[in-house]
Coordinates of C-alpha atoms in Angstrom, one line a residue:
Chain A
M1 CA 45.9 20.1 27.3
T2 CA 42.7 18.2 28.1
K3 CA 39.8 19.3 25.8
T4 CA 36.4 19.9 27.3
I5 CA 33.2 18.6 25.7
L6 CA 29.7 19.7 26.6
V7 CA 27.1 16.9 26.1
V8 CA 23.5 18.2 25.9
D9 CA 20.7 15.7 26.0
D10 CA 17.4 15.5 27.9
E11 CA 17.9 11.8 28.4
P12 CA 20.0 11.0 31.5
D13 CA 21.1 7.6 30.2
I14 CA 22.4 9.0 26.9
R15 CA 24.2 11.8 28.8
Q16 CA 25.8 9.2 31.1
S17 CA 26.8 6.9 28.2
V18 CA 28.3 9.6 26.1
K19 CA 30.1 11.1 29.1
T20 CA 31.7 7.7 29.9
I21 CA 32.8 7.1 26.4
L22 CA 34.5 10.5 26.1
E23 CA 36.0 10.4 29.6
V24 CA 37.6 7.0 29.0
N25 CA 39.1 8.5 25.9
G26 CA 40.7 11.3 27.9
Y27 CA 38.3 14.2 27.5
K28 CA 36.8 16.4 30.2
V29 CA 33.1 16.2 30.0
V30 CA 30.4 18.5 31.2
T31 CA 26.7 17.8 30.7
A32 CA 23.6 19.9 30.3
V33 CA 19.9 18.8 30.4
D34 CA 18.4 21.3 27.9
G35 CA 19.1 24.3 25.7
D36 CA 19.1 27.0 28.5
D37 CA 21.2 24.8 30.7
C38 CA 23.6 24.5 27.7
L39 CA 24.0 28.3 27.4
E40 CA 24.8 28.5 31.1
K41 CA 27.4 25.7 31.0
V42 CA 28.9 27.3 27.9
R43 CA 29.5 30.5 29.8
E44 CA 30.8 28.6 32.8
Y45 CA 33.1 26.0 31.2
K46 CA 34.0 27.4 27.7
P47 CA 34.0 23.9 26.1
D48 CA 35.9 23.1 22.9
L49 CA 33.0 21.1 21.4
I50 CA 29.3 20.8 22.1
L51 CA 27.4 17.6 21.3
L52 CA 23.9 18.8 21.0
D53 CA 20.7 16.7 20.8
I54 CA 18.6 18.2 18.0
M55 CA 15.2 17.6 19.7
M56 CA 14.8 18.7 23.3
P57 CA 12.0 20.2 25.3
G58 CA 12.2 23.9 26.2
T59 CA 13.8 26.6 24.1
P60 CA 14.2 25.4 20.5
V61 CA 17.6 24.2 19.5
D62 CA 17.7 26.6 16.5
D63 CA 17.5 29.6 18.9
I64 CA 20.2 28.2 21.2
V65 CA 22.5 27.5 18.3
K66 CA 22.2 31.1 17.1
Q67 CA 23.6 32.3 20.4
I68 CA 26.7 30.2 20.1
R69 CA 29.1 31.4 17.4
D70 CA 32.6 30.6 18.6
I71 CA 32.4 27.0 19.8
K72 CA 32.2 23.9 17.5
I73 CA 28.8 22.2 17.6
A74 CA 27.9 18.6 16.5
F75 CA 24.3 17.6 16.4
M76 CA 22.9 14.3 17.6
S77 CA 19.5 13.0 16.4
V78 CA 17.5 9.9 16.7
V79 CA 15.4 10.9 13.7
R80 CA 16.9 10.0 10.4
I81 CA 17.7 13.1 8.6
S82 CA 18.4 13.3 4.9
D83 CA 21.6 14.7 3.5
A84 CA 19.7 17.7 2.1
R85 CA 18.3 18.5 5.5
K86 CA 21.7 18.1 7.0
R87 CA 23.1 20.7 4.6
G88 CA 20.3 23.0 5.6
L89 CA 21.0 22.5 9.3
C90 CA 24.7 23.1 8.9
T91 CA 24.3 26.8 7.9
Q92 CA 26.5 28.1 10.7
E93 CA 30.2 27.7 10.3
N94 CA 30.7 26.3 13.8
I95 CA 28.3 23.4 13.1
V96 CA 30.8 20.7 12.2
D97 CA 29.2 17.3 12.2
F98 CA 26.0 15.3 12.6
F99 CA 25.7 12.1 14.6
Q100 CA 22.9 9.7 13.9
K101 CA 21.6 7.9 17.1
P102 CA 22.1 5.1 17.9
F103 CA 25.7 5.9 17.2
N104 CA 28.7 3.6 17.0
V105 CA 31.1 4.1 19.9
T106 CA 34.3 3.8 17.9
D107 CA 32.9 6.0 15.1
L108 CA 31.9 8.7 17.7
I109 CA 35.4 8.8 19.2
D110 CA 37.1 8.9 15.8
R111 CA 35.0 11.8 14.6
V112 CA 35.3 13.7 17.8
E113 CA 39.0 13.4 17.7
L114 CA 39.0 14.5 14.1
I115 CA 36.9 17.6 14.9
L116 CA 39.0 18.6 17.9
N117 CA 42.3 18.2 16.0
E118 CA 41.3 20.4 13.1
Chain B
M1 CA -24.0 13.9 -10.7
D2 CA -25.9 12.0 -13.3
V3 CA -28.8 10.9 -11.2
E4 CA -31.0 13.5 -12.8
K5 CA -30.0 12.7 -16.3
L6 CA -32.7 10.3 -17.5
N7 CA -32.8 8.7 -20.8
I8 CA -36.3 9.2 -22.4
K9 CA -36.1 6.1 -24.4
N10 CA -35.3 4.0 -21.3
L11 CA -38.1 5.7 -19.5
I12 CA -40.7 4.9 -22.0
F13 CA -39.6 1.3 -22.4
S14 CA -38.7 0.7 -18.8
K15 CA -40.3 -2.5 -17.6
I16 CA -42.4 -1.0 -14.8
N17 CA -43.7 1.6 -17.2
R18 CA -44.7 -1.0 -19.7
K19 CA -46.4 -3.2 -17.2
L20 CA -48.4 -0.4 -15.6
T21 CA -49.5 1.2 -18.9
L22 CA -50.6 -2.2 -20.1
L23 CA -52.7 -2.6 -17.0
F24 CA -54.4 0.7 -17.6
V25 CA -55.1 -0.1 -21.2
I26 CA -56.7 -3.4 -20.2
V27 CA -58.8 -1.7 -17.6
G28 CA -59.7 0.9 -20.1
L29 CA -60.9 -1.8 -22.6
V30 CA -62.6 -4.0 -20.1
A31 CA -64.5 -1.4 -18.1
P32 CA -66.4 0.3 -21.1
A33 CA -66.9 -3.1 -22.7
L34 CA -68.7 -4.3 -19.6
A35 CA -70.7 -1.1 -19.4
I36 CA -71.9 -1.4 -23.0
Y37 CA -72.7 -5.1 -22.6
Y38 CA -74.8 -4.2 -19.6
F39 CA -76.4 -1.3 -21.7
Y40 CA -77.3 -3.7 -24.5
T41 CA -78.6 -6.7 -22.5
I42 CA -80.5 -5.0 -19.8
S43 CA -81.5 -1.5 -20.9
I44 CA -82.1 -2.1 -24.6
S45 CA -84.2 -5.2 -24.1
S46 CA -87.0 -3.0 -22.8
V47 CA -87.0 -0.9 -26.0
P48 CA -89.4 -1.9 -28.9
E49 CA -87.8 -4.2 -31.5
A50 CA -88.4 -1.9 -34.6
L51 CA -86.7 1.1 -33.0
Y52 CA -83.8 -1.0 -31.9
A53 CA -83.2 -2.5 -35.3
K54 CA -83.2 1.0 -36.9
Q55 CA -80.8 2.5 -34.4
A56 CA -78.5 -0.6 -34.0
P57 CA -75.7 0.3 -36.5
L58 CA -75.4 3.8 -35.0
L59 CA -75.4 2.5 -31.5
R60 CA -72.7 -0.1 -32.3
T61 CA -70.4 2.6 -33.9
V62 CA -70.9 4.9 -30.9
A63 CA -70.2 2.1 -28.5
I64 CA -67.0 1.1 -30.3
M65 CA -65.9 4.7 -30.4
I66 CA -66.5 5.1 -26.7
I67 CA -64.5 1.9 -26.0
I68 CA -61.5 3.1 -28.1
L69 CA -61.6 6.6 -26.6
I70 CA -61.7 5.4 -23.0
A71 CA -58.9 2.9 -23.8
V72 CA -56.7 5.6 -25.3
N73 CA -57.4 7.9 -22.4
A74 CA -56.7 5.1 -19.9
G75 CA -53.4 4.4 -21.7
I76 CA -52.3 8.0 -21.5
I77 CA -53.3 8.4 -17.9
G78 CA -51.6 5.0 -17.2
F79 CA -48.4 6.1 -18.8
F80 CA -48.1 9.3 -16.7
V81 CA -49.1 7.5 -13.5
S82 CA -46.6 4.8 -14.1
R83 CA -44.0 7.3 -15.0
S84 CA -44.5 9.1 -11.7
I85 CA -43.7 5.8 -10.0
S86 CA -40.9 4.6 -12.2
K87 CA -39.0 7.9 -12.3
P88 CA -38.2 8.0 -8.6
I89 CA -37.3 4.4 -8.8
K90 CA -34.9 5.1 -11.6
K91 CA -33.4 7.9 -9.5
L92 CA -32.9 5.5 -6.6
Y93 CA -31.3 3.0 -8.9
N94 CA -28.8 5.6 -10.2
A95 CA -28.1 6.8 -6.6
T96 CA -27.4 3.2 -5.6
H97 CA -24.8 3.1 -8.4
E98 CA -23.1 6.1 -7.0
V99 CA -22.9 4.5 -3.6
E100 CA -21.4 1.4 -5.2
K101 CA -18.7 3.6 -6.6
G102 CA -17.9 4.8 -3.1
N103 CA -19.6 8.2 -3.3
Y104 CA -21.4 8.3 0.1
N105 CA -22.6 11.9 -0.3
V106 CA -25.5 11.0 -2.6
R107 CA -28.8 12.1 -1.1
M108 CA -32.2 11.5 -2.7
D109 CA -34.8 14.3 -2.8
I110 CA -38.0 12.5 -3.6
K111 CA -41.3 14.1 -2.6
T112 CA -44.0 11.6 -3.7
H113 CA -45.7 11.3 -0.2
D114 CA -45.8 7.6 -0.4
E115 CA -43.8 4.4 0.2
I116 CA -41.2 5.5 -2.4
E117 CA -40.5 8.7 -0.4
E118 CA -40.1 6.5 2.7
L119 CA -37.7 4.3 0.8
A120 CA -35.7 7.3 -0.4
Q121 CA -35.4 8.5 3.2
A122 CA -34.3 5.1 4.4
F123 CA -31.8 5.2 1.6
N124 CA -30.5 8.6 2.7
R125 CA -30.1 7.4 6.2
T126 CA -28.2 4.3 5.1
T127 CA -25.8 6.3 2.9
A128 CA -25.2 8.7 5.8
A129 CA -24.4 5.8 8.0
L130 CA -22.0 4.3 5.4
G131 CA -20.4 7.7 5.0
R132 CA -19.8 7.8 8.8
L133 CA -18.3 4.3 8.7
E134 CA -16.0 5.2 5.8
E135 CA -14.9 8.3 7.7
E136 CA -14.2 6.2 10.8
R137 CA -12.3 3.7 8.7
K138 CA -10.1 6.5 7.3
E139 CA -9.5 7.8 10.8
I140 CA -8.5 4.3 12.1
D141 CA -6.2 3.9 9.1
S142 CA -4.4 7.1 9.8
A143 CA -4.3 6.4 13.5
K144 CA -2.6 3.1 12.7
T145 CA 0.0 4.8 10.7
E146 CA 0.5 7.5 13.3
F147 CA 0.7 4.8 16.0
L148 CA 3.3 3.0 14.1
S149 CA 5.4 6.1 13.6
I150 CA 5.2 7.2 17.2
T151 CA 5.9 3.8 18.7
S152 CA 8.8 3.3 16.3
H153 CA 10.4 6.6 17.5
E154 CA 9.7 5.8 21.1
L155 CA 11.2 2.3 20.6
R156 CA 14.3 3.8 19.0
S157 CA 15.3 6.2 21.7
P158 CA 16.2 3.6 24.3
M159 CA 18.3 1.9 21.6
T160 CA 20.9 4.7 21.8
P161 CA 22.1 4.3 25.4
M162 CA 21.6 0.5 25.2
K163 CA 23.8 0.1 22.1
A164 CA 26.3 2.6 23.5
Q165 CA 26.7 0.7 26.8
L166 CA 26.9 -2.6 25.0
Q167 CA 29.6 -1.4 22.7
M168 CA 31.6 0.0 25.6
L169 CA 31.4 -3.3 27.3
E170 CA 32.5 -5.1 24.1
E171 CA 35.3 -2.6 23.6
E172 CA 36.4 -3.4 27.1
Y173 CA 36.0 0.1 28.5
F174 CA 35.3 -1.4 31.9
G175 CA 37.9 -4.0 32.0
K176 CA 38.9 -7.2 30.3
L177 CA 36.2 -9.8 29.5
K178 CA 36.4 -13.6 29.7
K179 CA 35.6 -15.6 26.6
K180 CA 32.1 -16.6 27.8
Q181 CA 31.3 -13.0 28.7
K182 CA 32.4 -11.9 25.3
D183 CA 30.2 -14.6 23.6
S184 CA 27.2 -13.6 25.7
L185 CA 27.7 -10.0 24.9
G186 CA 28.1 -10.8 21.2
I187 CA 24.6 -12.4 21.2
I188 CA 23.1 -9.4 22.9
V189 CA 24.7 -7.0 20.5
R190 CA 23.6 -8.9 17.5
N191 CA 20.0 -9.0 18.6
A192 CA 20.0 -5.4 19.7
D193 CA 21.1 -4.6 16.1
R194 CA 18.4 -6.8 14.7
L195 CA 15.8 -5.1 16.9
D196 CA 17.0 -1.7 15.8
N197 CA 16.8 -2.8 12.1
I198 CA 13.2 -3.8 12.6
I199 CA 12.4 -0.4 14.2
V200 CA 14.1 1.4 11.3
D201 CA 12.1 -0.6 8.8
F202 CA 8.9 0.2 10.7
L203 CA 9.7 3.8 10.5
D204 CA 10.2 3.5 6.8
I205 CA 6.8 1.7 6.5
S206 CA 5.0 4.3 8.5
R207 CA 6.5 7.0 6.2
I208 CA 5.5 5.2 3.0
E209 CA 1.9 4.6 4.3
A210 CA 1.5 8.2 5.3
A211 CA 3.1 9.5 2.1
R212 CA 5.8 11.1 4.2
L213 CA 8.6 9.3 2.5
K214 CA 11.1 11.9 1.6
F215 CA 12.7 11.8 -1.9
N216 CA 15.7 14.0 -2.4
F217 CA 15.8 14.2 -6.2
Q218 CA 19.0 15.1 -7.9
Q219 CA 20.6 14.5 -11.3
T220 CA 22.2 11.1 -11.0
D221 CA 24.4 9.1 -13.3
I222 CA 22.6 5.7 -13.2
T223 CA 25.5 3.7 -14.7
Q224 CA 27.9 5.1 -12.0
T225 CA 25.3 4.6 -9.2
V226 CA 24.7 1.0 -10.1
K227 CA 28.5 0.4 -10.2
D228 CA 29.0 2.0 -6.9
I229 CA 26.3 0.0 -5.2
T230 CA 27.7 -3.2 -6.7
K231 CA 31.1 -2.4 -5.4
F232 CA 29.7 -1.7 -2.0
M233 CA 28.0 -5.2 -2.0
E234 CA 31.1 -7.0 -3.2
A235 CA 32.4 -7.5 0.3
F236 CA 29.3 -9.6 1.2
A237 CA 29.5 -11.5 -2.1
K238 CA 33.1 -12.5 -1.4
E239 CA 32.1 -14.3 1.8
K240 CA 30.3 -16.9 -0.4
N241 CA 32.6 -16.5 -3.3
I242 CA 29.8 -15.1 -5.5
E243 CA 30.6 -13.2 -8.6
L244 CA 28.7 -9.9 -9.2
I245 CA 28.2 -9.2 -12.9
V246 CA 27.1 -5.8 -13.8
N247 CA 25.5 -4.9 -17.1
A248 CA 24.4 -1.2 -17.0
D249 CA 26.0 0.7 -19.8
K250 CA 24.9 3.7 -21.7
L251 CA 22.3 4.9 -19.2
P252 CA 21.2 8.5 -19.1
I253 CA 21.6 10.9 -16.2
I254 CA 18.2 11.3 -14.7
E255 CA 16.6 12.9 -11.7
V256 CA 16.1 10.4 -9.0
D257 CA 16.9 10.1 -5.3
P258 CA 20.1 8.1 -5.4
D259 CA 19.7 7.0 -1.7
R260 CA 16.3 5.5 -2.3
L261 CA 17.5 3.8 -5.6
S262 CA 20.4 2.3 -3.8
Q263 CA 18.2 1.2 -0.9
V264 CA 16.1 -0.9 -3.2
L265 CA 19.0 -2.2 -5.3
R266 CA 21.1 -3.0 -2.2
N267 CA 18.2 -4.9 -0.7
L268 CA 17.6 -7.0 -3.9
I269 CA 21.4 -7.7 -4.3
N270 CA 21.6 -8.6 -0.6
N271 CA 18.7 -11.0 -1.0
A272 CA 20.2 -12.5 -4.2
I273 CA 23.5 -13.1 -2.4
K274 CA 21.7 -14.6 0.6
F275 CA 19.8 -17.1 -1.5
S276 CA 22.6 -18.0 -3.8
Y277 CA 24.7 -21.1 -3.5
E278 CA 28.4 -20.7 -2.9
N279 CA 30.6 -20.1 -5.9
S280 CA 27.8 -18.9 -8.1
K281 CA 27.0 -15.6 -9.6
V282 CA 24.5 -12.7 -9.3
E283 CA 23.7 -10.6 -12.4
I284 CA 22.7 -7.0 -12.0
A285 CA 21.4 -5.2 -15.1
A286 CA 19.8 -1.9 -15.9
E287 CA 18.3 -1.0 -19.3
L288 CA 16.7 2.1 -20.7
K289 CA 13.2 1.8 -22.0
K290 CA 10.9 4.5 -23.4
E291 CA 9.6 6.0 -20.2
Y292 CA 11.6 4.2 -17.6
I293 CA 14.7 2.4 -16.7
I294 CA 14.3 -1.2 -15.8
F295 CA 16.6 -2.7 -13.2
S296 CA 17.0 -6.4 -12.6
V297 CA 18.9 -8.7 -10.2
R298 CA 19.2 -12.3 -11.1
D299 CA 20.4 -15.1 -8.9
Y300 CA 20.9 -18.8 -9.5
G301 CA 19.6 -19.9 -6.0
C302 CA 16.7 -22.1 -5.0
G303 CA 14.0 -20.1 -6.7
L304 CA 10.4 -19.4 -5.6
S305 CA 7.2 -21.3 -6.0
P306 CA 4.4 -19.5 -7.8
E307 CA 2.6 -18.7 -4.6
N308 CA 5.6 -17.4 -2.9
Q309 CA 6.4 -15.2 -5.8
I310 CA 3.5 -13.0 -5.0
R311 CA 3.5 -13.3 -1.3
I312 CA 7.1 -12.4 -1.0
F313 CA 6.3 -8.7 -1.2
E314 CA 4.1 -9.0 1.9
P315 CA 5.5 -7.7 5.2
F316 CA 7.0 -10.4 7.4
Y317 CA 6.5 -13.1 4.8
Q318 CA 9.5 -15.2 4.5
V319 CA 9.4 -18.3 2.4
E320 CA 9.8 -20.6 5.3
S321 CA 10.9 -20.0 8.9
A322 CA 13.9 -22.3 8.4
T323 CA 15.4 -19.9 5.7
R324 CA 14.7 -17.0 8.0
R325 CA 16.7 -18.5 10.7
R326 CA 19.5 -19.2 8.3
H327 CA 19.5 -15.8 6.6
G328 CA 18.4 -13.3 9.2
G329 CA 16.7 -10.1 8.1
T330 CA 13.6 -8.4 9.3
G331 CA 11.2 -9.7 6.6
L332 CA 10.2 -6.2 5.7
G333 CA 12.9 -5.4 3.1
L334 CA 10.9 -6.3 0.0
A335 CA 7.7 -4.7 1.4
I336 CA 9.7 -1.5 1.8
C337 CA 11.2 -1.9 -1.7
R338 CA 7.7 -2.2 -3.1
G339 CA 6.6 0.9 -1.2
I340 CA 9.5 2.9 -2.5
V341 CA 9.2 1.8 -6.1
E342 CA 5.4 2.3 -6.1
S343 CA 5.7 5.7 -4.5
Q344 CA 7.5 6.6 -7.8
N345 CA 4.8 5.0 -9.9
G346 CA 7.2 2.2 -10.7
K347 CA 6.6 -1.6 -10.6
I348 CA 8.4 -4.4 -8.9
W349 CA 8.0 -8.1 -9.6
V350 CA 9.8 -11.3 -9.7
E351 CA 10.2 -14.1 -12.3
S352 CA 11.2 -17.5 -11.1
K353 CA 11.1 -21.2 -11.4
P354 CA 11.7 -23.4 -8.3
G355 CA 15.3 -24.7 -8.4
R356 CA 16.3 -22.3 -11.2
G357 CA 16.8 -19.0 -9.3
C358 CA 15.0 -15.7 -9.3
K359 CA 15.0 -12.6 -11.3
F360 CA 13.7 -9.5 -9.6
Y361 CA 12.7 -6.5 -11.7
F362 CA 11.8 -2.9 -10.8
T363 CA 11.3 0.2 -12.8
V364 CA 12.1 3.8 -12.2
P365 CA 10.5 6.5 -14.3
L366 CA 12.7 8.9 -16.2
E367 CA 10.7 11.8 -14.7
P368 CA 10.5 11.9 -10.9
V369 CA 7.1 11.8 -9.3
R370 CA 7.1 14.7 -6.9
K371 CA 3.7 14.3 -5.4
I372 CA 4.0 11.2 -3.2
K373 CA 0.9 9.1 -2.8
P374 CA 0.3 6.9 0.3
I375 CA 0.9 3.2 -0.4
K376 CA -0.6 0.5 1.8
I377 CA 2.0 -1.9 2.9
L378 CA 0.7 -3.5 6.1
F379 CA -2.3 -5.8 5.9
S380 CA -3.1 -4.9 2.4
H381 CA -2.1 -7.2 -0.4
K382 CA -3.2 -10.4 1.2
G383 CA -6.6 -8.9 2.1
A384 CA -7.2 -7.7 -1.5
I385 CA -6.4 -11.1 -2.9
E386 CA -8.7 -12.9 -0.4
R387 CA -11.5 -10.5 -1.2
K388 CA -11.2 -11.2 -4.9
I389 CA -11.1 -15.0 -4.3
R390 CA -14.2 -14.7 -2.2
E391 CA -16.0 -12.8 -5.0
E392 CA -15.1 -15.6 -7.4
F393 CA -16.4 -18.2 -5.1
Q394 CA -19.6 -16.3 -4.8
S395 CA -20.0 -15.9 -8.5
I396 CA -19.3 -19.5 -9.4
L397 CA -20.9 -21.3 -6.5
G398 CA -23.6 -18.9 -5.7
P399 CA -24.7 -18.4 -2.1
L400 CA -22.9 -21.6 -1.1
G401 CA -19.6 -20.0 -2.2
V402 CA -19.1 -17.8 0.9
G403 CA -19.4 -20.8 3.3
E404 CA -17.0 -22.8 1.2
F405 CA -14.6 -19.9 1.0
N406 CA -14.7 -19.4 4.8
E407 CA -14.1 -23.1 5.4
L408 CA -11.0 -23.1 3.1
K409 CA -9.9 -19.9 4.8
S410 CA -10.2 -21.4 8.3
K411 CA -8.0 -24.3 7.1
N412 CA -5.6 -21.7 5.8
A413 CA -6.0 -23.3 2.3
L414 CA -6.4 -20.3 0.1
G415 CA -3.1 -20.8 -1.7
R416 CA -3.3 -21.3 -5.5
D417 CA -2.6 -25.0 -5.3
D418 CA -5.0 -25.5 -2.4
I419 CA -7.8 -23.9 -4.4
F420 CA -7.0 -25.9 -7.5
G421 CA -7.2 -29.1 -5.5
Y422 CA -10.6 -28.0 -4.2
I423 CA -11.9 -27.2 -7.7
D424 CA -10.7 -30.6 -8.9
S425 CA -12.6 -32.3 -6.1
L426 CA -15.7 -30.3 -7.2
T427 CA -15.5 -31.4 -10.8
E428 CA -14.8 -35.0 -9.8
Q429 CA -17.9 -35.2 -7.7
Y430 CA -19.9 -33.6 -10.6
I431 CA -20.8 -30.6 -8.4
I432 CA -19.8 -28.3 -11.2
P433 CA -19.2 -29.3 -14.8
P434 CA -15.6 -29.5 -16.0
E435 CA -15.7 -26.4 -18.2
R436 CA -16.9 -24.4 -15.3
G437 CA -14.1 -25.8 -13.2
L438 CA -11.6 -24.7 -15.8
D439 CA -13.2 -21.2 -15.9
F440 CA -13.0 -21.1 -12.1
K441 CA -9.3 -22.1 -12.2
N442 CA -8.6 -19.4 -14.8
R443 CA -10.2 -16.8 -12.7
I444 CA -8.1 -17.8 -9.6
E445 CA -5.0 -17.8 -11.8
R446 CA -5.8 -14.2 -12.8
I447 CA -6.1 -13.2 -9.2
Y448 CA -2.8 -14.7 -8.3
G449 CA -1.3 -12.6 -11.1
F450 CA -0.3 -15.2 -13.7
E451 CA -1.3 -12.8 -16.4
K452 CA 1.5 -11.0 -18.2
D453 CA 2.3 -7.7 -16.9
I454 CA 1.2 -4.6 -18.8
I455 CA 4.8 -3.5 -19.1
N456 CA 5.7 -6.9 -20.4
E457 CA 3.1 -6.8 -23.1
K458 CA 4.3 -3.5 -24.5
E459 CA 8.0 -4.4 -24.6
D460 CA 9.7 -7.6 -24.4
I461 CA 11.9 -7.5 -21.4
H462 CA 12.4 -11.0 -20.3
H463 CA 15.5 -12.6 -21.6
D464 CA 14.1 -16.1 -21.3
N465 CA 16.3 -17.4 -18.6
F466 CA 13.7 -19.8 -17.3
G467 CA 12.7 -21.7 -20.4
D468 CA 9.3 -21.5 -21.9
E469 CA 7.1 -21.2 -18.9
V470 CA 8.1 -17.8 -17.6
I471 CA 5.7 -16.5 -15.0
K472 CA 5.4 -12.9 -14.4
R473 CA 3.9 -10.7 -11.8
G474 CA 3.7 -7.1 -10.6

């Protein structure tokens, strides 16, 4: 069965790029432009994984994440974040990975596959 | 503040005090002497001879007594008057000293209702103006760091979609590529990566300068860490068939940030491999000293000239553009290493002789430094050296020195060897005596850091790989 991935980023070019990468590799992709949009799309599409930009305008990502408990989340961030900070961020069980932007396409696909097959 | 603290002895014997008091004493002697002379020659001559002769000794005694008394009085008055002048001047002098030390909050409170008070007020206004300038300088400095940090972030965000799309093209997501297309894409990808590396380095520099560099301290087995890093670098070494030799046994477990340590060590090993000849070796060592661990990376490459040895830690300084083209890199690696090491109160330096390779050293304290200080990386080192050279020019050549310095600077001839040549020309033309020329040279040497490092003086750390003339710097 085709897995659905929700890509949340305020930058259209990043949404577009990630969407293409994932679609070419056989996933169904939905996009959202900010945190609130993300919550709406979660209700509507019930994705298997959310790729969530850690810094977006609007409702803080921390608050959004608290409202999603049953779907796997992977963060994306352009700011380099230390391992310690990563551990601090991954407090919720459904937060499964952390992607550093700019990411490597092959690496992204490999890790997404790994997450969804767990 | 010690402006108020006045040394009594200094006060009494101060030059201005002495001069003024002497003046009063002379006036005190001359004035009554003149008065008495007038009394004798003009007034007494009208008095009958007999009476005068009878009273003469008494008169003389009285006259001398009067002269002495007036002189003493004049001296005492003179002392106090001159003190009232010299005291505020001494105060001003001390206040100027404070300003020299960089304390721009000194204000003079002198109420003498004369020129000295006016001078004090002018002094206060000048210090206030200096204070404002200093404040402005600090603001500009932090704005520079802030600007660097913001622009680096802004520059980095477009890299994400750019690199993603490029990689997709390269991985043939959108169809097969012809060889020429692939080659072209390869060039774009390589340069995008290079640009991204520069941005990442800029971010690091902005963090170091703003004291926002994060250190994540944890108990770390140094021996293991050094071995891991070396293993990681082995892939690069193999390309040039370079052997990596590690000597890092019996090191304690200390609290450091292993990521930062590996960032510095990786950078040095990477450089060593880059500048080594094929089929040679790179030696990596770590040794426990009293209060720190000293790490070293030794290569047998082309080595560095004395001037390059100090300038190599400047941002964007690469020995020559030809090597940059050959070796790649952003030119910021060593500057960042210096920032990281100095943030932890460590030292980083290089020993080298041209043609005989380099040995880079850095130290890491056994106790981590938790309070991170800001370290100047951009536009700092070179400026400080130039300033010092300028001062020496001024002190040796006097007012002419500044002009000469500026002329050398405009010719971009402030390197050690350039200046030495210039000093030689001065002594040859007998503009300055040879001993003075030698002194001049020594001072320039000191600025360029040819003195032994403090660390080196305490403990002998160099293993004499370069023969007798080992040159060291921090």
